[in-house]
PDB file of C-alpha atoms in Angstrom:
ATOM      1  CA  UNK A   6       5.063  -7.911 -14.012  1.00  0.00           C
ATOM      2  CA  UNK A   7       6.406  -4.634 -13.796  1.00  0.00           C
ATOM      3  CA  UNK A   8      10.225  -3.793 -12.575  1.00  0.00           C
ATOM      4  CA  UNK A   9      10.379  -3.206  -8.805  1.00  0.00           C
ATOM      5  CA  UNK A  10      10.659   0.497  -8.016  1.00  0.00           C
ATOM      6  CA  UNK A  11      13.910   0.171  -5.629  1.00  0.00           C
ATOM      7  CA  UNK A  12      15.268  -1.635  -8.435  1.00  0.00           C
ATOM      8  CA  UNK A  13      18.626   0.919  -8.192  1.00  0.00           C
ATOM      9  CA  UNK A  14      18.639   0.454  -4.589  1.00  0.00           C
ATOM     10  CA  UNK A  15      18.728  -3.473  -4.900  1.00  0.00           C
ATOM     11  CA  UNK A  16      21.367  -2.972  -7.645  1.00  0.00           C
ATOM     12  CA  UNK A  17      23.546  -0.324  -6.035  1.00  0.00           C
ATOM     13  CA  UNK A  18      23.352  -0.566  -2.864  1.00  0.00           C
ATOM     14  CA  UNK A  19      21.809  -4.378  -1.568  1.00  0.00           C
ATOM     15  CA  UNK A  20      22.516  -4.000   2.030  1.00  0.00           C
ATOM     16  CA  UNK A  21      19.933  -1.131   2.253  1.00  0.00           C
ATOM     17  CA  UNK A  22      17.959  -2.811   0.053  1.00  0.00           C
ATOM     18  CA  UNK A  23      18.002  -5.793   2.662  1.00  0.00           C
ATOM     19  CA  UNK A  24      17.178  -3.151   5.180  1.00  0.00           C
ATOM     20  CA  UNK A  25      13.760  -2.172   3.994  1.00  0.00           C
ATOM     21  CA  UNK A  26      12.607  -5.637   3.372  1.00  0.00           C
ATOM     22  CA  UNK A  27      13.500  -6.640   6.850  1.00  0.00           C
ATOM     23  CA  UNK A  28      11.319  -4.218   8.037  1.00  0.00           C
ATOM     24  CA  UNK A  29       8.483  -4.567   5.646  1.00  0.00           C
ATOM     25  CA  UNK A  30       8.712  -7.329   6.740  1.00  0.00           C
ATOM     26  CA  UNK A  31       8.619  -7.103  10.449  1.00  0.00           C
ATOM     27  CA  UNK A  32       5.015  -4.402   9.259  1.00  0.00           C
ATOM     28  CA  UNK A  33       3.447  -7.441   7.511  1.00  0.00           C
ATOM     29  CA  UNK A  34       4.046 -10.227   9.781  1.00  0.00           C
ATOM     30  CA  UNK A  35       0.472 -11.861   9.863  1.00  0.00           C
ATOM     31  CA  UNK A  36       0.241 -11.331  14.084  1.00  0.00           C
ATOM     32  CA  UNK A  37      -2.183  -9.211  15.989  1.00  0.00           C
ATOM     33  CA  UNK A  38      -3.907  -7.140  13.032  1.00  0.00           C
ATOM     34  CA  UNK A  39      -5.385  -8.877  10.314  1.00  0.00           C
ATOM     35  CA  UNK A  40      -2.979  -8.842   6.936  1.00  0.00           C
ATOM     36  CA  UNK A  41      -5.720  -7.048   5.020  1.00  0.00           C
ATOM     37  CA  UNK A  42      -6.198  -4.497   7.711  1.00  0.00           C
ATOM     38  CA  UNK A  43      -2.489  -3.860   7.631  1.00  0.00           C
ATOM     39  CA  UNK A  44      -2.273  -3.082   4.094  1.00  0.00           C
ATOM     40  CA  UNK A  45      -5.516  -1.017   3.993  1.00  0.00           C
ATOM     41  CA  UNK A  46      -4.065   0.785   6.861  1.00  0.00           C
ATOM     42  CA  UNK A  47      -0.480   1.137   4.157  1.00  0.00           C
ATOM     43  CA  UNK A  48      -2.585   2.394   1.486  1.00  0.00           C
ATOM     44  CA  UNK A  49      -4.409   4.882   3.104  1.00  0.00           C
ATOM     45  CA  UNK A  50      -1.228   5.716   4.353  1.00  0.00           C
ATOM     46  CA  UNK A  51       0.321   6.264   0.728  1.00  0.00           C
ATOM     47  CA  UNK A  52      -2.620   8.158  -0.677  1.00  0.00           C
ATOM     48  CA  UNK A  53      -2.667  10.525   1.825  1.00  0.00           C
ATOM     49  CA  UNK A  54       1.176  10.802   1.022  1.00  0.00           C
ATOM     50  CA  UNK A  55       0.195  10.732  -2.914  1.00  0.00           C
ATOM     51  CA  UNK A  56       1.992   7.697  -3.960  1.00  0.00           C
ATOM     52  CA  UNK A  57      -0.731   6.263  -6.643  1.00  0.00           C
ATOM     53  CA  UNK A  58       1.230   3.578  -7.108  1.00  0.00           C
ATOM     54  CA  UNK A  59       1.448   2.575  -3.664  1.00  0.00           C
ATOM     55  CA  UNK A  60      -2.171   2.420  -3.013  1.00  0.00           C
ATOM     56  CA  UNK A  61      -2.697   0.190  -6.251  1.00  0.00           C
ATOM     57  CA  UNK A  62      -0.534  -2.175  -4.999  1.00  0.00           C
ATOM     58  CA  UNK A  63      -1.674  -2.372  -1.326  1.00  0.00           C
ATOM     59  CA  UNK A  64      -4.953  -2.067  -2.429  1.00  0.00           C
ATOM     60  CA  UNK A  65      -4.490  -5.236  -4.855  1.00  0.00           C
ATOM     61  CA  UNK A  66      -2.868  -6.696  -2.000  1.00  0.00           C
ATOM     62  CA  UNK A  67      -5.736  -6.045   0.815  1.00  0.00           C
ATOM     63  CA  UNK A  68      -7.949  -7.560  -1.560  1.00  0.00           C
ATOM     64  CA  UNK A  69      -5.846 -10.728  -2.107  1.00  0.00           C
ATOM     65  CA  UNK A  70      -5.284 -10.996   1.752  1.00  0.00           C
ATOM     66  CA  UNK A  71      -9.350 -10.755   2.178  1.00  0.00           C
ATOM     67  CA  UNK A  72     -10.565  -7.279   1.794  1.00  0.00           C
ATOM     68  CA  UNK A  73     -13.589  -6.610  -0.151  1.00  0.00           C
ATOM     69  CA  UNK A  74     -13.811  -3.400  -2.845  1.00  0.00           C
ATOM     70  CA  UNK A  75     -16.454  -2.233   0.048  1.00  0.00           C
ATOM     71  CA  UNK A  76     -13.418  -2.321   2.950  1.00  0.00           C
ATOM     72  CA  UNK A  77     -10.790  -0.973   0.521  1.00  0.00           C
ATOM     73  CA  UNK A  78     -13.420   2.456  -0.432  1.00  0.00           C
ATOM     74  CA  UNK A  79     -14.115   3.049   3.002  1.00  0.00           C
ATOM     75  CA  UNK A  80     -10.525   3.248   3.981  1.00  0.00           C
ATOM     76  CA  UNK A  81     -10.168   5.812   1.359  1.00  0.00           C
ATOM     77  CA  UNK A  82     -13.519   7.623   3.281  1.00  0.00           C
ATOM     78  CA  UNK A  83     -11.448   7.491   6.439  1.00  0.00           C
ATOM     79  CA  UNK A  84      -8.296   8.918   4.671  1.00  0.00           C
ATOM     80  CA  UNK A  85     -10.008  11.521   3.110  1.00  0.00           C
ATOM     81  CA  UNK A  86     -11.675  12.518   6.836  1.00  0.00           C
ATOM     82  CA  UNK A  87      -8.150  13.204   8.247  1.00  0.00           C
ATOM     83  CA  UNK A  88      -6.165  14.025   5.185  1.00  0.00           C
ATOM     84  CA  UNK A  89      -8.596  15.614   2.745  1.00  0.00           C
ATOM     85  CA  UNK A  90      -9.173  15.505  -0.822  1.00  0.00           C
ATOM     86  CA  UNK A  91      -6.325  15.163  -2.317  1.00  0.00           C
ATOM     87  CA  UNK A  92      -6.069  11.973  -0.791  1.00  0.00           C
ATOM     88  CA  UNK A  93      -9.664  10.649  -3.162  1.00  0.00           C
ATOM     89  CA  UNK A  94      -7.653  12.239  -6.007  1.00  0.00           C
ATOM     90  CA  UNK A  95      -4.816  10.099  -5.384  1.00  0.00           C
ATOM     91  CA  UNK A  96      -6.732   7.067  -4.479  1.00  0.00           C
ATOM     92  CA  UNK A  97      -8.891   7.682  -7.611  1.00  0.00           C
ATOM     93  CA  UNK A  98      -5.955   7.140  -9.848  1.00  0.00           C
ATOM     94  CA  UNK A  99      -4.393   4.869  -7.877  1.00  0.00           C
ATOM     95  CA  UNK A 100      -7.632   2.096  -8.608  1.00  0.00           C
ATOM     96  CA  UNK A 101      -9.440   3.043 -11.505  1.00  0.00           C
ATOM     97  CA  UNK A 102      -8.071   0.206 -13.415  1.00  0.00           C
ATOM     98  CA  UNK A 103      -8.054  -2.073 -10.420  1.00  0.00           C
ATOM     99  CA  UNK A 104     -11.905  -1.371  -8.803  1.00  0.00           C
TER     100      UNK A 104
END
């Protein structure tokens, strides 16, 4: 498994740490949306922001909580409809080892 990303924020400073789980929390709570919905709504989310990384692990996520390869590509169509291109650029990195 690789090291968490905040892993300086968890060390340094836990309370904020603490923070952002609470509310990633609170974003995932499986409630109204679907959990896969919610995290192909995340991903699209971080590749229109560019954060590869981001939309490999939501989009490994989505998939675990139900979404099909189909569900997780047309996100990326939708993304790329409001955000543009770079967003496919993004994505493309983001799952070529995981599609």
């Amino acid at each position: 498994m690789t090291e968490n990303p905040l892993k300086v924020i968890v060390d340094q400073d836990p309370q904020l740490f603490n923070l952002l789980e609470n509310t990633r929390e609170l974003a995932f709570v499986e409630d109204g949306i679907p959990l896969k919905y919610k995290f192909l709504l995340a991903m699209s989310l971080d590749a229109a922001n560019g954060a590869v990384n981001g939309v490999r692990s939501l989009a490994v996520q989505a998939m675990q909580a139900g979404a099909t390869k189909e569900e997780v590509m047309q996100a990326i169509r939708i993304t790329q409809y409001i955000f543009g291109v770079g967003s496919v650029y993004t994505a493309s990195e983001a799952l070529k080892d995981t599609m």
